[in-house]
PDB file of C-alpha atoms in Angstrom:
ATOM      1  CA  MET A 314    -129.196 -27.544 -39.158  1.00 89.00           C
ATOM      2  CA  GLY A 315    -129.815 -29.196 -41.961  1.00 91.00           C
ATOM      3  CA  PRO A 316    -133.496 -29.636 -43.162  1.00 95.00           C
ATOM      4  CA  ASP A 317    -133.981 -33.216 -42.046  1.00 96.00           C
ATOM      5  CA  THR A 318    -132.507 -32.543 -38.924  1.00 97.00           C
ATOM      6  CA  VAL A 319    -134.387 -29.369 -38.240  1.00 97.00           C
ATOM      7  CA  VAL A 320    -137.996 -31.332 -39.126  1.00 98.00           C
ATOM      8  CA  ALA A 321    -137.070 -33.888 -36.702  1.00 98.00           C
ATOM      9  CA  TRP A 322    -136.064 -31.526 -34.172  1.00 98.00           C
ATOM     10  CA  GLN A 323    -139.254 -29.660 -34.153  1.00 98.00           C
ATOM     11  CA  ARG A 324    -141.264 -33.072 -33.849  1.00 98.00           C
ATOM     12  CA  LEU A 325    -139.289 -34.153 -30.792  1.00 98.00           C
ATOM     13  CA  ARG A 326    -139.573 -31.151 -29.058  1.00 98.00           C
ATOM     14  CA  ARG A 327    -143.388 -30.605 -29.651  1.00 98.00           C
ATOM     15  CA  ARG A 328    -143.530 -34.318 -28.224  1.00 98.00           C
ATOM     16  CA  GLY A 329    -141.120 -32.777 -25.072  1.00 98.00           C
ATOM     17  CA  GLN A 330    -143.787 -29.825 -24.680  1.00 98.00           C
ATOM     18  CA  ALA A 331    -146.296 -32.428 -24.406  1.00 98.00           C
ATOM     19  CA  LEU A 332    -144.637 -33.723 -21.489  1.00 98.00           C
ATOM     20  CA  GLY A 333    -143.633 -30.538 -19.613  1.00 98.00           C
ATOM     21  CA  PHE A 334    -140.122 -30.143 -21.186  1.00 99.00           C
ATOM     22  CA  ASP A 335    -138.941 -27.307 -22.984  1.00 98.00           C
ATOM     23  CA  LEU A 336    -136.360 -28.762 -25.277  1.00 98.00           C
ATOM     24  CA  THR A 337    -133.363 -26.305 -26.075  1.00 98.00           C
ATOM     25  CA  ILE A 338    -130.529 -26.138 -28.149  1.00 98.00           C
ATOM     26  CA  ALA A 339    -127.341 -25.097 -26.386  1.00 98.00           C
ATOM     27  CA  SER A 340    -124.868 -25.882 -29.269  1.00 96.00           C
ATOM     28  CA  GLY A 341    -125.814 -26.557 -32.836  1.00 96.00           C
ATOM     29  CA  PHE A 342    -123.950 -26.591 -35.922  1.00 95.00           C
ATOM     30  CA  ARG A 343    -120.236 -25.289 -35.217  1.00 94.00           C
ATOM     31  CA  SER A 344    -117.755 -24.560 -38.024  1.00 94.00           C
ATOM     32  CA  TYR A 345    -114.345 -26.023 -38.501  1.00 92.00           C
ATOM     33  CA  ALA A 346    -112.756 -22.442 -37.596  1.00 91.00           C
ATOM     34  CA  ARG A 347    -114.662 -22.303 -33.762  1.00 94.00           C
ATOM     35  CA  GLN A 348    -113.869 -25.930 -33.451  1.00 95.00           C
ATOM     36  CA  ARG A 349    -109.665 -25.088 -34.190  1.00 94.00           C
ATOM     37  CA  MET A 350    -110.258 -22.154 -31.979  1.00 95.00           C
ATOM     38  CA  ILE A 351    -111.588 -24.038 -29.220  1.00 95.00           C
ATOM     39  CA  TRP A 352    -108.447 -26.661 -29.433  1.00 96.00           C
ATOM     40  CA  ASP A 353    -105.792 -24.178 -29.816  1.00 95.00           C
ATOM     41  CA  ALA A 354    -106.897 -22.067 -26.753  1.00 96.00           C
ATOM     42  CA  LYS A 355    -107.094 -25.481 -24.939  1.00 96.00           C
ATOM     43  CA  ALA A 356    -103.581 -26.735 -26.700  1.00 96.00           C
ATOM     44  CA  ALA A 357    -101.943 -23.353 -25.183  1.00 94.00           C
ATOM     45  CA  GLY A 358    -103.515 -23.630 -21.730  1.00 92.00           C
ATOM     46  CA  ASN A 359    -105.564 -20.520 -22.308  1.00 94.00           C
ATOM     47  CA  ARG A 360    -108.864 -22.616 -21.907  1.00 94.00           C
ATOM     48  CA  ILE A 361    -109.834 -24.828 -19.021  1.00 92.00           C
ATOM     49  CA  VAL A 362    -108.983 -28.600 -19.704  1.00 93.00           C
ATOM     50  CA  VAL A 363    -110.393 -30.830 -16.881  1.00 90.00           C
ATOM     51  CA  ASP A 364    -110.233 -34.368 -15.565  1.00 89.00           C
ATOM     52  CA  GLY A 365    -113.061 -36.861 -15.811  1.00 82.00           C
ATOM     53  CA  LYS A 366    -113.979 -35.483 -12.407  1.00 82.00           C
ATOM     54  CA  GLY A 367    -114.209 -31.940 -13.471  1.00 83.00           C
ATOM     55  CA  ARG A 368    -111.257 -30.714 -11.799  1.00 90.00           C
ATOM     56  CA  PRO A 369    -108.814 -27.905 -13.813  1.00 92.00           C
ATOM     57  CA  LEU A 370    -105.466 -29.630 -14.855  1.00 95.00           C
ATOM     58  CA  GLN A 371    -102.417 -28.074 -15.319  1.00 94.00           C
ATOM     59  CA  ARG A 372    -100.294 -27.557 -18.548  1.00 94.00           C
ATOM     60  CA  ALA A 373     -96.964 -27.589 -16.882  1.00 92.00           C
ATOM     61  CA  SER A 374     -97.149 -31.176 -15.013  1.00 95.00           C
ATOM     62  CA  MET A 375     -98.535 -32.815 -18.414  1.00 97.00           C
ATOM     63  CA  SER A 376     -96.719 -34.231 -21.176  1.00 97.00           C
ATOM     64  CA  ASP A 377     -97.953 -32.953 -25.298  1.00 97.00           C
ATOM     65  CA  GLY A 378     -99.338 -36.544 -24.979  1.00 97.00           C
ATOM     66  CA  GLU A 379    -101.119 -36.377 -22.132  1.00 97.00           C
ATOM     67  CA  TRP A 380    -102.662 -33.039 -22.640  1.00 98.00           C
ATOM     68  CA  ILE A 381    -103.775 -34.253 -25.919  1.00 97.00           C
ATOM     69  CA  ASP A 382    -105.574 -36.937 -24.096  1.00 97.00           C
ATOM     70  CA  ALA A 383    -106.895 -34.842 -21.656  1.00 96.00           C
ATOM     71  CA  ILE A 384    -108.476 -32.146 -24.322  1.00 97.00           C
ATOM     72  CA  MET A 385    -110.269 -35.035 -26.408  1.00 97.00           C
ATOM     73  CA  ARG A 386    -111.726 -36.688 -23.825  1.00 95.00           C
ATOM     74  CA  PHE A 387    -114.395 -33.470 -23.773  1.00 92.00           C
ATOM     75  CA  SER A 388    -113.163 -31.684 -27.064  1.00 94.00           C
ATOM     76  CA  ALA A 389    -112.884 -32.951 -30.520  1.00 96.00           C
ATOM     77  CA  LEU A 390    -109.912 -32.336 -33.076  1.00 96.00           C
ATOM     78  CA  PRO A 391    -110.693 -29.866 -35.718  1.00 95.00           C
ATOM     79  CA  GLY A 392    -112.882 -31.374 -38.620  1.00 95.00           C
ATOM     80  CA  THR A 393    -113.609 -34.592 -36.428  1.00 96.00           C
ATOM     81  CA  SER A 394    -116.635 -32.774 -34.681  1.00 96.00           C
ATOM     82  CA  ARG A 395    -120.038 -34.229 -35.347  1.00 96.00           C
ATOM     83  CA  HIS A 396    -121.094 -30.638 -34.572  1.00 96.00           C
ATOM     84  CA  HIS A 397    -119.600 -29.819 -38.418  1.00 97.00           C
ATOM     85  CA  TRP A 398    -122.201 -32.034 -39.949  1.00 96.00           C
ATOM     86  CA  GLY A 399    -125.694 -30.099 -39.010  1.00 96.00           C
ATOM     87  CA  SER A 400    -126.811 -33.336 -37.834  1.00 98.00           C
ATOM     88  CA  ASP A 401    -126.128 -33.170 -33.873  1.00 98.00           C
ATOM     89  CA  LEU A 402    -127.193 -30.821 -31.134  1.00 98.00           C
ATOM     90  CA  ASP A 403    -126.373 -30.244 -27.515  1.00 98.00           C
ATOM     91  CA  VAL A 404    -129.890 -30.044 -25.642  1.00 99.00           C
ATOM     92  CA  TYR A 405    -131.024 -29.228 -22.165  1.00 99.00           C
ATOM     93  CA  ASP A 406    -134.587 -28.381 -20.772  1.00 99.00           C
ATOM     94  CA  ALA A 407    -135.105 -24.760 -20.001  1.00 98.00           C
ATOM     95  CA  ALA A 408    -138.005 -25.307 -18.354  1.00 98.00           C
ATOM     96  CA  ALA A 409    -136.164 -27.120 -15.103  1.00 98.00           C
ATOM     97  CA  ILE A 410    -133.985 -23.713 -14.764  1.00 98.00           C
ATOM     98  CA  ASP A 411    -133.870 -20.406 -14.006  1.00 96.00           C
ATOM     99  CA  ASP A 412    -132.980 -17.264 -16.048  1.00 92.00           C
ATOM    100  CA  GLY A 413    -129.626 -17.090 -14.032  1.00 94.00           C
ATOM    101  CA  TYR A 414    -129.068 -20.705 -14.351  1.00 97.00           C
ATOM    102  CA  ARG A 415    -125.530 -21.089 -15.925  1.00 96.00           C
ATOM    103  CA  LEU A 416    -125.569 -24.703 -18.048  1.00 96.00           C
ATOM    104  CA  ARG A 417    -122.357 -26.494 -17.671  1.00 92.00           C
ATOM    105  CA  LEU A 418    -123.011 -29.630 -19.685  1.00 92.00           C
ATOM    106  CA  GLU A 419    -121.734 -31.569 -17.426  1.00 90.00           C
ATOM    107  CA  PRO A 420    -123.136 -35.639 -16.494  1.00 91.00           C
ATOM    108  CA  ASP A 421    -124.493 -34.305 -12.823  1.00 93.00           C
ATOM    109  CA  GLU A 422    -126.946 -32.446 -14.563  1.00 97.00           C
ATOM    110  CA  TYR A 423    -128.527 -35.005 -16.382  1.00 97.00           C
ATOM    111  CA  THR A 424    -128.407 -37.395 -13.604  1.00 96.00           C
ATOM    112  CA  GLY A 425    -129.821 -38.096 -10.021  1.00 97.00           C
ATOM    113  CA  ASP A 426    -131.335 -35.041  -8.981  1.00 97.00           C
ATOM    114  CA  GLY A 427    -129.514 -32.871 -11.895  1.00 98.00           C
ATOM    115  CA  PRO A 428    -132.313 -30.311 -13.488  1.00 98.00           C
ATOM    116  CA  PHE A 429    -132.178 -32.498 -16.817  1.00 99.00           C
ATOM    117  CA  ALA A 430    -132.315 -35.681 -15.282  1.00 98.00           C
ATOM    118  CA  ALA A 431    -136.126 -36.212 -16.091  1.00 98.00           C
ATOM    119  CA  LEU A 432    -135.069 -35.019 -19.818  1.00 99.00           C
ATOM    120  CA  SER A 433    -132.735 -37.243 -20.041  1.00 98.00           C
ATOM    121  CA  ASP A 434    -134.307 -40.187 -18.586  1.00 98.00           C
ATOM    122  CA  TRP A 435    -137.143 -39.843 -21.466  1.00 99.00           C
ATOM    123  CA  LEU A 436    -134.679 -38.897 -23.875  1.00 98.00           C
ATOM    124  CA  GLY A 437    -132.830 -42.585 -23.424  1.00 98.00           C
ATOM    125  CA  ASP A 438    -136.307 -44.087 -23.344  1.00 98.00           C
ATOM    126  CA  CYS A 439    -137.224 -42.595 -26.752  1.00 98.00           C
ATOM    127  CA  ILE A 440    -133.990 -43.897 -28.133  1.00 98.00           C
ATOM    128  CA  SER A 441    -133.988 -47.014 -26.521  1.00 97.00           C
ATOM    129  CA  ARG A 442    -137.228 -47.924 -28.254  1.00 97.00           C
ATOM    130  CA  ASP A 443    -135.876 -45.997 -31.861  1.00 97.00           C
ATOM    131  CA  ASP A 444    -138.736 -43.485 -31.485  1.00 98.00           C
ATOM    132  CA  ALA A 445    -136.680 -40.423 -30.694  1.00 98.00           C
ATOM    133  CA  GLU A 446    -137.353 -39.130 -34.748  1.00 98.00           C
ATOM    134  CA  GLY A 447    -134.081 -40.367 -35.822  1.00 98.00           C
ATOM    135  CA  PHE A 448    -132.160 -39.046 -32.750  1.00 98.00           C
ATOM    136  CA  PHE A 449    -129.525 -41.261 -30.980  1.00 98.00           C
ATOM    137  CA  ARG A 450    -126.864 -40.586 -28.723  1.00 98.00           C
ATOM    138  CA  PRO A 451    -123.477 -41.108 -29.893  1.00 96.00           C
ATOM    139  CA  TYR A 452    -121.711 -40.763 -26.669  1.00 95.00           C
ATOM    140  CA  ALA A 453    -124.066 -42.564 -24.564  1.00 95.00           C
ATOM    141  CA  GLU A 454    -121.154 -44.592 -22.981  1.00 92.00           C
ATOM    142  CA  ASP A 455    -117.692 -44.595 -22.097  1.00 90.00           C
ATOM    143  CA  GLN A 456    -115.816 -46.767 -24.009  1.00 86.00           C
ATOM    144  CA  GLY A 457    -112.363 -45.472 -23.217  1.00 86.00           C
ATOM    145  CA  GLY A 458    -112.242 -42.041 -25.152  1.00 91.00           C
ATOM    146  CA  VAL A 459    -114.745 -39.452 -25.401  1.00 93.00           C
ATOM    147  CA  ALA A 460    -116.626 -39.101 -21.880  1.00 93.00           C
ATOM    148  CA  PRO A 461    -120.419 -40.039 -22.062  1.00 94.00           C
ATOM    149  CA  GLU A 462    -122.412 -36.809 -23.135  1.00 95.00           C
ATOM    150  CA  PRO A 463    -125.922 -37.550 -22.551  1.00 97.00           C
ATOM    151  CA  TRP A 464    -126.826 -34.109 -23.540  1.00 98.00           C
ATOM    152  CA  HIS A 465    -125.609 -35.216 -27.053  1.00 98.00           C
ATOM    153  CA  VAL A 466    -128.164 -36.165 -29.767  1.00 98.00           C
ATOM    154  CA  SER A 467    -127.616 -36.691 -33.433  1.00 98.00           C
ATOM    155  CA  HIS A 468    -129.653 -37.083 -36.273  1.00 98.00           C
ATOM    156  CA  ARG A 469    -128.848 -40.183 -37.669  1.00 97.00           C
ATOM    157  CA  ASP A 470    -129.710 -40.043 -41.474  1.00 96.00           C
ATOM    158  CA  THR A 471    -128.038 -36.536 -41.683  1.00 97.00           C
ATOM    159  CA  ALA A 472    -125.027 -37.805 -39.978  1.00 96.00           C
ATOM    160  CA  GLN A 473    -125.001 -40.795 -42.248  1.00 95.00           C
ATOM    161  CA  GLY A 474    -124.637 -38.177 -45.244  1.00 93.00           C
ATOM    162  CA  PHE A 475    -121.364 -36.611 -43.873  1.00 93.00           C
ATOM    163  CA  SER A 476    -119.266 -39.571 -41.854  1.00 92.00           C
ATOM    164  CA  PRO A 477    -117.994 -41.497 -44.930  1.00 92.00           C
ATOM    165  CA  ALA A 478    -116.337 -38.266 -46.094  1.00 92.00           C
ATOM    166  CA  VAL A 479    -114.322 -37.459 -43.162  1.00 94.00           C
ATOM    167  CA  SER A 480    -110.816 -39.035 -43.094  1.00 95.00           C
ATOM    168  CA  ALA A 481    -107.142 -38.232 -41.375  1.00 95.00           C
ATOM    169  CA  GLU A 482    -105.767 -37.917 -44.706  1.00 94.00           C
ATOM    170  CA  LEU A 483    -107.942 -35.342 -45.392  1.00 92.00           C
ATOM    171  CA  LEU A 484    -107.189 -33.448 -42.266  1.00 94.00           C
ATOM    172  CA  VAL A 485    -103.792 -33.877 -41.902  1.00 94.00           C
ATOM    173  CA  PRO A 486    -102.526 -31.391 -44.305  1.00 92.00           C
ATOM    174  CA  LEU A 487    -104.988 -28.522 -42.565  1.00 91.00           C
ATOM    175  CA  TRP A 488    -103.529 -29.824 -39.272  1.00 94.00           C
ATOM    176  CA  ARG A 489     -99.828 -28.871 -41.128  1.00 92.00           C
ATOM    177  CA  GLY A 490    -100.968 -26.253 -42.346  1.00 86.00           C
ATOM    178  CA  ASP A 491    -100.106 -27.274 -46.059  1.00 78.00           C
ATOM    179  CA  PRO A 492     -99.571 -24.166 -48.556  1.00 72.00           C
ATOM    180  CA  GLN A 493    -102.619 -25.645 -50.811  1.00 72.00           C
ATOM    181  CA  TRP A 494    -104.639 -24.588 -47.604  1.00 67.00           C
ATOM    182  CA  PRO A 495    -103.581 -20.631 -47.711  1.00 62.00           C
ATOM    183  CA  GLU A 496    -106.075 -19.633 -44.669  1.00 64.00           C
ATOM    184  CA  THR A 497    -104.783 -22.245 -42.391  1.00 75.00           C
ATOM    185  CA  SER A 498    -101.932 -22.409 -39.950  1.00 87.00           C
ATOM    186  CA  PRO A 499    -100.702 -25.684 -38.290  1.00 92.00           C
ATOM    187  CA  LEU A 500    -102.768 -26.706 -35.794  1.00 94.00           C
ATOM    188  CA  ALA A 501    -101.528 -26.394 -32.046  1.00 95.00           C
ATOM    189  CA  LEU A 502     -99.855 -29.521 -30.809  1.00 97.00           C
ATOM    190  CA  GLY A 503    -100.471 -30.343 -34.338  1.00 95.00           C
ATOM    191  CA  GLU A 504     -97.316 -32.789 -34.789  1.00 96.00           C
ATOM    192  CA  SER A 505     -97.736 -34.434 -32.026  1.00 97.00           C
ATOM    193  CA  VAL A 506    -101.113 -35.138 -32.963  1.00 97.00           C
ATOM    194  CA  ILE A 507    -100.156 -36.291 -36.270  1.00 97.00           C
ATOM    195  CA  ASP A 508     -97.310 -38.465 -34.776  1.00 97.00           C
ATOM    196  CA  ARG A 509    -100.319 -40.496 -33.202  1.00 97.00           C
ATOM    197  CA  VAL A 510    -103.045 -40.012 -35.525  1.00 97.00           C
ATOM    198  CA  ALA A 511    -104.147 -43.695 -35.788  1.00 96.00           C
ATOM    199  CA  GLU A 512    -104.189 -44.340 -32.312  1.00 96.00           C
ATOM    200  CA  LEU A 513    -105.975 -40.916 -31.580  1.00 96.00           C
ATOM    201  CA  TRP A 514    -108.171 -41.725 -34.172  1.00 96.00           C
ATOM    202  CA  GLY A 515    -109.339 -45.303 -33.096  1.00 93.00           C
ATOM    203  CA  ARG A 516    -110.495 -43.951 -29.242  1.00 94.00           C
ATOM    204  CA  PHE A 517    -111.830 -40.395 -29.768  1.00 94.00           C
ATOM    205  CA  VAL A 518    -112.911 -39.851 -33.308  1.00 92.00           C
ATOM    206  CA  ASN A 519    -116.671 -41.332 -33.327  1.00 81.00           C
ATOM    207  CA  LEU A 520    -118.340 -41.319 -36.970  1.00 80.00           C
ATOM    208  CA  GLY A 521    -120.375 -44.081 -36.051  1.00 83.00           C
ATOM    209  CA  CYS A 522    -124.172 -43.645 -37.367  1.00 78.00           C
TER     210      CYS A 522
END
Protein backbone atom coordinates (compact mmCIF):
# COMPACT_ATOMS: atom_id res chain seq x y z
CA MET A 1 0.00 0.00 0.00
CA GLY A 2 1.03 3.58 -0.53
CA PRO A 3 1.94 5.43 2.69
CA ASP A 4 -1.14 7.67 2.64
CA THR A 5 -3.33 4.64 2.02
CA VAL A 6 -1.78 2.89 5.01
CA VAL A 7 -2.50 5.81 7.34
CA ALA A 8 -6.08 6.16 6.11
CA TRP A 9 -6.65 2.39 6.35
CA GLN A 10 -5.41 2.31 9.93
CA ARG A 11 -7.81 5.10 10.88
CA LEU A 12 -10.73 3.39 9.17
CA ARG A 13 -9.85 0.08 10.78
CA ARG A 14 -9.76 1.61 14.27
CA ARG A 15 -13.18 3.13 13.72
CA GLY A 16 -14.50 -0.23 12.61
CA GLN A 17 -13.00 -1.96 15.64
CA ALA A 18 -14.90 0.41 17.92
CA LEU A 19 -18.10 -0.94 16.34
CA GLY A 20 -17.10 -4.58 16.56
CA PHE A 21 -15.76 -5.03 13.03
CA ASP A 22 -12.38 -6.57 12.27
CA LEU A 23 -11.59 -4.96 8.92
CA THR A 24 -9.15 -7.25 7.17
CA ILE A 25 -7.46 -7.02 3.78
CA ALA A 26 -8.08 -9.94 1.44
CA SER A 27 -6.10 -8.40 -1.42
CA GLY A 28 -4.05 -5.22 -1.63
CA PHE A 29 -1.24 -4.42 -4.03
CA ARG A 30 -1.08 -6.69 -7.06
CA SER A 31 1.79 -6.55 -9.52
CA TYR A 32 1.47 -6.53 -13.30
CA ALA A 33 3.03 -10.00 -13.35
CA ARG A 34 0.45 -11.35 -10.90
CA GLN A 35 -2.45 -9.82 -12.85
CA ARG A 36 -0.95 -11.22 -16.05
CA MET A 37 -0.82 -14.70 -14.52
CA ILE A 38 -4.51 -14.47 -13.54
CA TRP A 39 -5.47 -13.22 -16.99
CA ASP A 40 -3.51 -15.83 -18.92
CA ALA A 41 -4.89 -18.67 -16.80
CA LYS A 42 -8.47 -17.52 -17.36
CA ALA A 43 -7.89 -16.87 -21.05
CA ALA A 44 -6.58 -20.41 -21.49
CA GLY A 45 -9.50 -21.91 -19.57
CA ASN A 46 -7.19 -23.08 -16.79
CA ARG A 47 -8.89 -20.94 -14.14
CA ILE A 48 -12.62 -20.74 -13.58
CA VAL A 49 -14.53 -17.97 -15.34
CA VAL A 50 -18.10 -17.44 -14.15
CA ASP A 51 -21.25 -15.76 -15.38
CA GLY A 52 -23.23 -13.11 -13.52
CA LYS A 53 -24.77 -15.74 -11.24
CA GLY A 54 -21.46 -17.35 -10.31
CA ARG A 55 -21.90 -20.34 -12.61
CA PRO A 56 -18.77 -21.66 -14.36
CA LEU A 57 -18.60 -21.01 -18.08
CA GLN A 58 -17.16 -23.36 -20.70
CA ARG A 59 -14.42 -21.96 -22.92
CA ALA A 60 -15.22 -24.28 -25.81
CA SER A 61 -18.75 -22.93 -26.12
CA MET A 62 -17.75 -19.27 -26.42
CA SER A 63 -16.02 -17.12 -29.03
CA ASP A 64 -12.83 -15.25 -28.17
CA GLY A 65 -14.81 -12.03 -27.85
CA GLU A 66 -17.40 -13.55 -25.55
CA TRP A 67 -14.68 -15.10 -23.42
CA ILE A 68 -12.82 -11.81 -23.09
CA ASP A 69 -16.02 -10.06 -22.02
CA ALA A 70 -16.70 -12.76 -19.43
CA ILE A 71 -13.18 -12.50 -18.00
CA MET A 72 -13.28 -8.72 -17.82
CA ARG A 73 -16.54 -8.76 -15.92
CA PHE A 74 -14.53 -9.88 -12.89
CA SER A 75 -10.81 -9.54 -13.76
CA ALA A 76 -8.89 -6.58 -15.14
CA LEU A 77 -6.51 -6.61 -18.05
CA PRO A 78 -2.94 -6.53 -16.75
CA GLY A 79 -1.82 -2.95 -16.38
CA THR A 80 -5.37 -1.66 -15.86
CA SER A 81 -6.08 -3.11 -12.42
CA ARG A 82 -6.49 -0.48 -9.73
CA HIS A 83 -4.69 -2.89 -7.42
CA HIS A 84 -1.44 -1.94 -9.19
CA TRP A 85 -1.51 1.50 -7.58
CA GLY A 86 -1.21 0.77 -3.86
CA SER A 87 -4.52 2.59 -3.35
CA ASP A 88 -7.09 -0.19 -3.64
CA LEU A 89 -8.08 -2.94 -1.22
CA ASP A 90 -10.50 -5.86 -1.10
CA VAL A 91 -11.77 -6.01 2.48
CA TYR A 92 -13.93 -8.16 4.72
CA ASP A 93 -14.92 -8.53 8.38
CA ALA A 94 -12.85 -11.27 9.98
CA ALA A 95 -14.93 -11.00 13.17
CA ALA A 96 -18.01 -12.22 11.28
CA ILE A 97 -16.63 -15.61 10.22
CA ASP A 98 -15.06 -18.72 11.69
CA ASP A 99 -11.46 -19.70 11.04
CA GLY A 100 -12.52 -22.34 8.53
CA TYR A 101 -14.63 -20.00 6.41
CA ARG A 102 -13.65 -19.91 2.74
CA LEU A 103 -13.72 -16.32 1.58
CA ARG A 104 -15.20 -15.94 -1.92
CA LEU A 105 -15.50 -12.16 -2.38
CA GLU A 106 -18.91 -12.45 -3.96
CA PRO A 107 -21.87 -10.04 -3.63
CA ASP A 108 -24.07 -12.41 -1.60
CA GLU A 109 -21.49 -12.26 1.22
CA TYR A 110 -22.00 -8.49 1.48
CA THR A 111 -25.78 -8.24 1.23
CA GLY A 112 -28.87 -9.62 2.96
CA ASP A 113 -27.90 -12.34 5.42
CA GLY A 114 -24.30 -12.49 4.20
CA PRO A 115 -21.59 -12.45 6.89
CA PHE A 116 -20.21 -9.09 5.76
CA ALA A 117 -23.51 -7.30 5.16
CA ALA A 118 -23.21 -5.21 8.33
CA LEU A 119 -19.69 -4.12 7.42
CA SER A 120 -20.82 -3.32 3.89
CA ASP A 121 -23.71 -1.20 5.16
CA TRP A 122 -21.42 0.70 7.51
CA LEU A 123 -18.85 1.34 4.79
CA GLY A 124 -21.57 2.43 2.40
CA ASP A 125 -22.95 4.87 4.95
CA CYS A 126 -19.50 6.32 5.66
CA ILE A 127 -18.76 6.69 1.96
CA SER A 128 -22.11 8.34 1.26
CA ARG A 129 -21.26 10.98 3.88
CA ASP A 130 -17.70 11.36 2.56
CA ASP A 131 -16.58 10.15 5.97
CA ALA A 132 -14.59 7.02 5.08
CA GLU A 133 -11.08 8.40 5.59
CA GLY A 134 -10.76 9.15 1.90
CA PHE A 135 -11.92 5.75 0.65
CA PHE A 136 -14.68 5.18 -1.91
CA ARG A 137 -16.08 2.27 -3.91
CA PRO A 138 -15.03 2.44 -7.58
CA TYR A 139 -17.31 -0.47 -8.49
CA ALA A 140 -20.38 0.38 -6.45
CA GLU A 141 -22.85 0.04 -9.33
CA ASP A 142 -23.26 -2.16 -12.37
CA GLN A 143 -22.77 0.06 -15.41
CA GLY A 144 -22.54 -2.78 -17.90
CA GLY A 145 -18.85 -3.43 -17.49
CA VAL A 146 -17.17 -4.64 -14.32
CA ALA A 147 -19.54 -6.35 -11.90
CA PRO A 148 -20.29 -4.54 -8.62
CA GLU A 149 -17.64 -5.18 -5.97
CA PRO A 150 -18.87 -4.08 -2.52
CA TRP A 151 -15.62 -5.39 -1.00
CA HIS A 152 -13.42 -3.11 -3.14
CA VAL A 153 -12.42 0.26 -1.69
CA SER A 154 -10.01 2.81 -3.12
CA HIS A 155 -8.09 5.62 -1.43
CA ARG A 156 -8.97 8.56 -3.63
CA ASP A 157 -5.92 10.78 -3.11
CA THR A 158 -3.49 7.94 -3.78
CA ALA A 159 -5.40 6.71 -6.82
CA GLN A 160 -5.47 10.20 -8.31
CA GLY A 161 -1.69 10.13 -8.48
CA PHE A 162 -1.66 7.06 -10.71
CA SER A 163 -4.78 7.02 -12.87
CA PRO A 164 -3.61 9.72 -15.34
CA ALA A 165 -0.56 7.61 -16.24
CA VAL A 166 -2.58 4.59 -17.42
CA SER A 167 -3.30 4.43 -21.14
CA ALA A 168 -3.94 1.89 -23.86
CA GLU A 169 -1.08 3.41 -25.85
CA LEU A 170 1.32 2.46 -23.07
CA LEU A 171 -0.05 -1.03 -22.54
CA VAL A 172 -0.62 -2.31 -26.08
CA PRO A 173 3.14 -2.86 -26.68
CA LEU A 174 3.31 -4.87 -23.46
CA TRP A 175 0.34 -6.99 -24.49
CA ARG A 176 1.94 -7.60 -27.90
CA GLY A 177 5.22 -8.71 -26.34
CA ASP A 178 7.10 -5.89 -28.05
CA PRO A 179 10.89 -6.56 -28.24
CA GLN A 180 11.55 -3.29 -26.39
CA TRP A 181 10.07 -5.08 -23.37
CA PRO A 182 12.31 -8.19 -23.34
CA GLU A 183 10.75 -9.73 -20.25
CA THR A 184 7.27 -9.83 -21.73
CA SER A 185 5.55 -12.25 -24.06
CA PRO A 186 2.29 -11.79 -25.98
CA LEU A 187 -0.79 -11.63 -23.78
CA ALA A 188 -3.18 -14.55 -24.09
CA LEU A 189 -5.96 -13.43 -26.47
CA GLY A 190 -3.93 -10.26 -26.81
CA GLU A 191 -4.64 -9.56 -30.48
CA SER A 192 -8.36 -10.01 -29.92
CA VAL A 193 -8.13 -7.55 -27.02
CA ILE A 194 -6.11 -5.05 -29.06
CA ASP A 195 -8.56 -5.22 -31.98
CA ARG A 196 -11.31 -4.05 -29.58
CA VAL A 197 -9.21 -2.00 -27.20
CA ALA A 198 -11.23 1.23 -27.48
CA GLU A 199 -14.51 -0.58 -26.81
CA LEU A 200 -13.13 -2.68 -23.96
CA TRP A 201 -11.41 0.32 -22.39
CA GLY A 202 -14.64 2.28 -22.39
CA ARG A 203 -16.66 -0.56 -20.85
CA PHE A 204 -14.30 -2.15 -18.37
CA VAL A 205 -11.40 0.15 -17.42
CA ASN A 206 -12.31 2.38 -14.50
CA LEU A 207 -9.69 5.02 -13.77
CA GLY A 208 -12.15 7.35 -12.05
CA CYS A 209 -11.27 8.90 -8.72
